[in-house]
Coordinates of C-alpha atoms and ligand atoms in Angstrom, one line a residue:
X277 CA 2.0 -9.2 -20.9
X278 CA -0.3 -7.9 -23.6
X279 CA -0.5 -9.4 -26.6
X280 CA -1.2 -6.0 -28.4
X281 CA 0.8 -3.4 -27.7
X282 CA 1.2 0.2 -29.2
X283 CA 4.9 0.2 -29.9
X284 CA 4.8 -3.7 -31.1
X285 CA 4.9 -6.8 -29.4
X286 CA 8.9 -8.0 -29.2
X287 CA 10.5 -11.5 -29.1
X288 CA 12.9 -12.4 -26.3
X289 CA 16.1 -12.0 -28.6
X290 CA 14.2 -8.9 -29.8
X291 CA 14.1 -7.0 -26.0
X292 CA 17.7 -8.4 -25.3
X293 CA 18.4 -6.4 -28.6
X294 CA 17.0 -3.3 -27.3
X295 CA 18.9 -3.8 -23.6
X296 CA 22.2 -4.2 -25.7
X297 CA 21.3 -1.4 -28.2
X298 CA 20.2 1.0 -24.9
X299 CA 23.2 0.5 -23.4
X300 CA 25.8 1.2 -26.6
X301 CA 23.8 4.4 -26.9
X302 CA 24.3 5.5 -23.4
X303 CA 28.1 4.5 -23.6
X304 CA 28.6 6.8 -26.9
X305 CA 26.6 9.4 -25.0
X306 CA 29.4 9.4 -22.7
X307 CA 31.7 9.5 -24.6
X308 CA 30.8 12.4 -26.5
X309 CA 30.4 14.3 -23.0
X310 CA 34.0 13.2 -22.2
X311 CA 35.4 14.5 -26.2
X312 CA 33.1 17.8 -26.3
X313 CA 36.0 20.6 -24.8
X314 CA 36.1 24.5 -26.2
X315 CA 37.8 24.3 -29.2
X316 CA 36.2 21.2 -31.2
X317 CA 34.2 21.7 -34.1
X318 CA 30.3 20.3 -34.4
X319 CA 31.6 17.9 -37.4
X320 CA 34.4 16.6 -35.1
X321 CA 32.4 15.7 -32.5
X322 CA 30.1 14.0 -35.4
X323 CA 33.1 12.3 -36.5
X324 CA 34.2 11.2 -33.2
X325 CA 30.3 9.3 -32.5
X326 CA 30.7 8.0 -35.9
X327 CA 33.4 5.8 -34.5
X328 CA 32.4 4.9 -30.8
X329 CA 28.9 3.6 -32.5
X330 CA 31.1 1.7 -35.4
X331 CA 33.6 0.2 -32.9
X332 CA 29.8 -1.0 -31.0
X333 CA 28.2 -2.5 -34.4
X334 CA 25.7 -0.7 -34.4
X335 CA 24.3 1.5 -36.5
X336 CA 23.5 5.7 -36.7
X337 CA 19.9 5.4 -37.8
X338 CA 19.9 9.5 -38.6
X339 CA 22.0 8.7 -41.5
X340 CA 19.9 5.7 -42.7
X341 CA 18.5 6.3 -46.1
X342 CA 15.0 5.6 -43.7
X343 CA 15.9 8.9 -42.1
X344 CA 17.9 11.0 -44.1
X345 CA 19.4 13.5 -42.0
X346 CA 23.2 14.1 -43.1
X347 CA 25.0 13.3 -39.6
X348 CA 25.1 10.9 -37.3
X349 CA 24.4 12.6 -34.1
X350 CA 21.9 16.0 -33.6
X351 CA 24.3 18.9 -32.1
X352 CA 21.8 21.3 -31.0
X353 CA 23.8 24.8 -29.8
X354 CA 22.3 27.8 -27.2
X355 CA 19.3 28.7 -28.9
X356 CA 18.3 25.6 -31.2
X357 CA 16.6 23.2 -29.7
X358 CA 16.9 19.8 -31.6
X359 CA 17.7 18.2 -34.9
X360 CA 21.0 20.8 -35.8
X361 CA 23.0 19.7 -38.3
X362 CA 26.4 19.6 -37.0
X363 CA 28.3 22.3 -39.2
X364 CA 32.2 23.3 -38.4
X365 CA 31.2 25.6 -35.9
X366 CA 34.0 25.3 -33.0
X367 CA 32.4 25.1 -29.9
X368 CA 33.7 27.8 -27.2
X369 CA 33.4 27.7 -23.2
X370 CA 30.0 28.6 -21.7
X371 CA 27.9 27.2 -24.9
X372 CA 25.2 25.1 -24.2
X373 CA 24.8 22.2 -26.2
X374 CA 22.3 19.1 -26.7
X375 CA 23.1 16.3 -28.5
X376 CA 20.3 13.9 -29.7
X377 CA 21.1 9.8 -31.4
X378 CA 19.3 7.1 -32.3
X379 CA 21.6 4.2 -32.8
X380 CA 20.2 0.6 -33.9
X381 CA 21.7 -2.7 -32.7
X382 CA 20.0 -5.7 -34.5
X383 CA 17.6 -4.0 -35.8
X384 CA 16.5 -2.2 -32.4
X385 CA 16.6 1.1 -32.0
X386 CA 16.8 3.9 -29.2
X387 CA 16.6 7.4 -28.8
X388 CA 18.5 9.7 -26.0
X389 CA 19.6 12.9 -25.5
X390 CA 21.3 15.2 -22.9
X391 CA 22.8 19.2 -22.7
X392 CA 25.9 20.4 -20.8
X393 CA 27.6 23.2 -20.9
X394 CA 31.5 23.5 -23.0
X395 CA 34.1 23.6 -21.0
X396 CA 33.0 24.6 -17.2
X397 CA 30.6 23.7 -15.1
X398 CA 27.6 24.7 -15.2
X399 CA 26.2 27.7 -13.5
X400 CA 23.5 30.0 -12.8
X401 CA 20.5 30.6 -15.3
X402 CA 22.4 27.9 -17.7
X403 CA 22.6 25.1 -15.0
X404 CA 18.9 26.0 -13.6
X405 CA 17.7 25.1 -17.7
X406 CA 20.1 22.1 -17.5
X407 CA 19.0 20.6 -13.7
X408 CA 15.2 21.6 -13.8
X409 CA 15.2 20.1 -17.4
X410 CA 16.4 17.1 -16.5
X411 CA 14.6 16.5 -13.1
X412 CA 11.3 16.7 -15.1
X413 CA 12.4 13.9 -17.2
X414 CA 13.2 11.5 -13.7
X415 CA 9.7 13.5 -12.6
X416 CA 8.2 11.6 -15.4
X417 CA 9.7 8.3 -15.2
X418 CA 9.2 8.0 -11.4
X419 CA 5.9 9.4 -12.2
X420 CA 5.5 5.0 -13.4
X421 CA 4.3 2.5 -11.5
X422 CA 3.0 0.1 -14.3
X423 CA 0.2 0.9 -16.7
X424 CA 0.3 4.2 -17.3
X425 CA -1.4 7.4 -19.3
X426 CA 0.8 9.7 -21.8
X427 CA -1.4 12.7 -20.4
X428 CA 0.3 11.3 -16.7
X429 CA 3.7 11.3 -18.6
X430 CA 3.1 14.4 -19.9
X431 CA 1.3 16.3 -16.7
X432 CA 4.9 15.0 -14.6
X433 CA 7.4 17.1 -16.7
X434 CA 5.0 20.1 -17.1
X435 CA 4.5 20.3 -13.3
X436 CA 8.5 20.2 -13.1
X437 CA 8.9 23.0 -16.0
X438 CA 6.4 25.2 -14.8
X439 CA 7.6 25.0 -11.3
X440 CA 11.3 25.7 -12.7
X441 CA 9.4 28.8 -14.8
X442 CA 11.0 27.2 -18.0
X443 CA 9.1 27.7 -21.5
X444 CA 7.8 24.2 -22.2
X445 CA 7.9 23.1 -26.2
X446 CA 5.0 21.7 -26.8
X447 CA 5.4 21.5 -30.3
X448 CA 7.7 18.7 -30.4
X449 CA 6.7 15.5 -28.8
X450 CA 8.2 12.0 -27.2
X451 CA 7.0 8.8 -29.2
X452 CA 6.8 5.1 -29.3
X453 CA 10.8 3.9 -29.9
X454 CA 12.2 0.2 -30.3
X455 CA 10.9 -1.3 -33.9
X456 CA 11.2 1.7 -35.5
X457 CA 12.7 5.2 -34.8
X458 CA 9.1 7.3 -33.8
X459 CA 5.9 4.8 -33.4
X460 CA 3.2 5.8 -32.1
X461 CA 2.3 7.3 -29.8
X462 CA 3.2 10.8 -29.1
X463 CA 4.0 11.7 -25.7
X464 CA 3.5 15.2 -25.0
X465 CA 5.7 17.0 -22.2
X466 CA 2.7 18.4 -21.0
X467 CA -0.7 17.2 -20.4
X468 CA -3.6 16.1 -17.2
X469 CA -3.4 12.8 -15.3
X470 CA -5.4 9.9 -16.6
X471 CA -6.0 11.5 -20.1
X472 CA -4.3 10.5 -23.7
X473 CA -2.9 6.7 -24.7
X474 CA -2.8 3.4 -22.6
X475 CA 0.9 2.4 -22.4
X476 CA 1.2 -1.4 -21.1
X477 CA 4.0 -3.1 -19.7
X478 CA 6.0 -4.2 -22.8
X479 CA 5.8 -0.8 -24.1
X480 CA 9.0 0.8 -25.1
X481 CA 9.2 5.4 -25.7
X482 CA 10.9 7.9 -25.6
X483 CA 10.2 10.6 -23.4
X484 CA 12.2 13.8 -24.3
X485 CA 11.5 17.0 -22.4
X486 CA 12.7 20.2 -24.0
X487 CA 12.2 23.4 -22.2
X488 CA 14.0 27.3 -23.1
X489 CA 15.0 30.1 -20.8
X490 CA 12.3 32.2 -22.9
X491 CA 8.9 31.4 -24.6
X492 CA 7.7 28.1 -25.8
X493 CA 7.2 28.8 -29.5
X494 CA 9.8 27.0 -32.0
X495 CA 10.6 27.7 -35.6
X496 CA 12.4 25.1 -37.9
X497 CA 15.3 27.0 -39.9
X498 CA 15.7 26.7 -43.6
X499 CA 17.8 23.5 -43.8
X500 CA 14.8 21.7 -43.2
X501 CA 16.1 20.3 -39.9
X502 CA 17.2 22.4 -37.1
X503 CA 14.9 23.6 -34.6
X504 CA 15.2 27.1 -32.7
X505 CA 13.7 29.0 -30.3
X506 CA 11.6 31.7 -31.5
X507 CA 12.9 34.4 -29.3
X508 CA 16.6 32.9 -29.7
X509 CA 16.6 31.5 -25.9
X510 CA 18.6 29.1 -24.6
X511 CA 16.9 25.5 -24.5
X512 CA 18.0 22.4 -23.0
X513 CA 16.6 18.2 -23.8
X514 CA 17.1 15.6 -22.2
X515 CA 15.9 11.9 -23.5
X516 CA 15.8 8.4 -22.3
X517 CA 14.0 4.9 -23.8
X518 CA 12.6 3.4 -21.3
X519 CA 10.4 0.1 -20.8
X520 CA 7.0 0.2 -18.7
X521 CA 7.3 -3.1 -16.6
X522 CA 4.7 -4.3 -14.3
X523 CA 5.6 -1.9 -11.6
X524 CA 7.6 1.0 -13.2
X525 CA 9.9 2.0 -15.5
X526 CA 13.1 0.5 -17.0
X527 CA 15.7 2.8 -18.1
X528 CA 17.2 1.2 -21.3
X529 CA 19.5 4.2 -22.3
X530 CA 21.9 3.4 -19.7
X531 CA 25.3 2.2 -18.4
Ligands
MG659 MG1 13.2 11.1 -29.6

């Protein structure tokens, strides 16, 4: 392994830290998917992750003093995109919502996100956003087969975007994860094979595709957090850590 890696070199105890914190992060995910039902307000559902990441011992790094952001969990509904502030909006059938955290466990953080739809399943132009969304995130980490190029990251969910016809936000990036919430460096969800940052195994980011039903352009609203789509599309985001290893890709943000 290298001795000098991008997103910091990490002890034994240190990597076992990110397994465990991975894995707490992906169980609270789930367990927001299961609470989320028409009917439930944003700040319940903030409430409700409050407790499954308490009940874990870890910790909701949003709502460190090192981040600042007033929740614990990013509730991003229909047209924003990331980083909404959950507010007491009740959710109602047929939204589509993304939630985004970043828990730490020992001092080792991750990042994930997914989008689903309230309260049925999800169909027509809503599931396309949802599925293609997704599959250019699994593009990108089957696009791993050791050492590998952000511009390759990046040029494996664009191809699945474009192909879907989805607007790909290229404004907001993935980024180095683990030590510290966003290390370098950025990983664009767009870019050419071979081209940007060496990632080595060791590494540890967060790839984080977000794509809209509409245009690509963004705009950040005036609570200096939440993130919508220009042309008030519906946008979808999905997000894993993952680990480059010797031969691909581990998927820390997992059961
Ligand atoms: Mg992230």
């Amino acid at each position: 392994m290298s001795t000098n890696l991008i997103t910091g070199n990490k002890t034994p105890e240190q990597m076992q830290a990110l397994r465990q914190s991975g894995r707490r992060l992906a169980e609270v995910l789930a367990a927001v998917r299961g609470f989320v039902r028409p009917g439930v307000s944003e700040l319940d559902i903030d409430a409700f992750a409050a407790r499954e990441i308490a009940a874990r011992g870890a910790v909701a790094t949003y709502k460190t003093d090192e981040v600042k952001f007033p929740n614990v969990i990013c509730i991003s509904t229909n047209d924003e995109v990331v980083h909404g502030i959950p507010t007491d909006y009740v959710l109602e059938q047929g939204d589509v919502v993304s939630f985004d955290l970043v828990i730490a466990y020992e001092g080792m953080k991750t990042d994930a996100a997914f989008t689903m739809v309230v309260g049925e399943k999800p169909s027509g132009v809503k599931k396309h956003l949802i599925n293609v969304t997704e599959r250019s995130l699994y593009a990108a980490i089957d696009a791993i087969h050791g050492p590998v190029m952000t511009g390759d990251i990046g040029a494996a969910v664009e191809k699945v975007l474009t192909a879907g016809k989805l607007g790909v936000i290229r404004e907001l990036v993935g980024h180095g994860v683990g030590l510290e919430m966003h290390m370098p460096p950025e990983v664009p969800n767009y870019g050419k094979k071979g081209s940007g940052v060496l990632l080595q195994p060791g590494e540890v980011i967060a790839i984080e595709p977000m794509a809209t039903l509409g245009g690509e352009r963004v705009r950040q609203l005036s609570d200096g957090w939440t993130i919508s789509t220009r042309d008030s599309s519906l946008s979808a985001h999905f997000e894993h850590t993952i680990l480059i290893t010797e031969t691909g890709a581990e998927i820390l943000t997992k059961v």
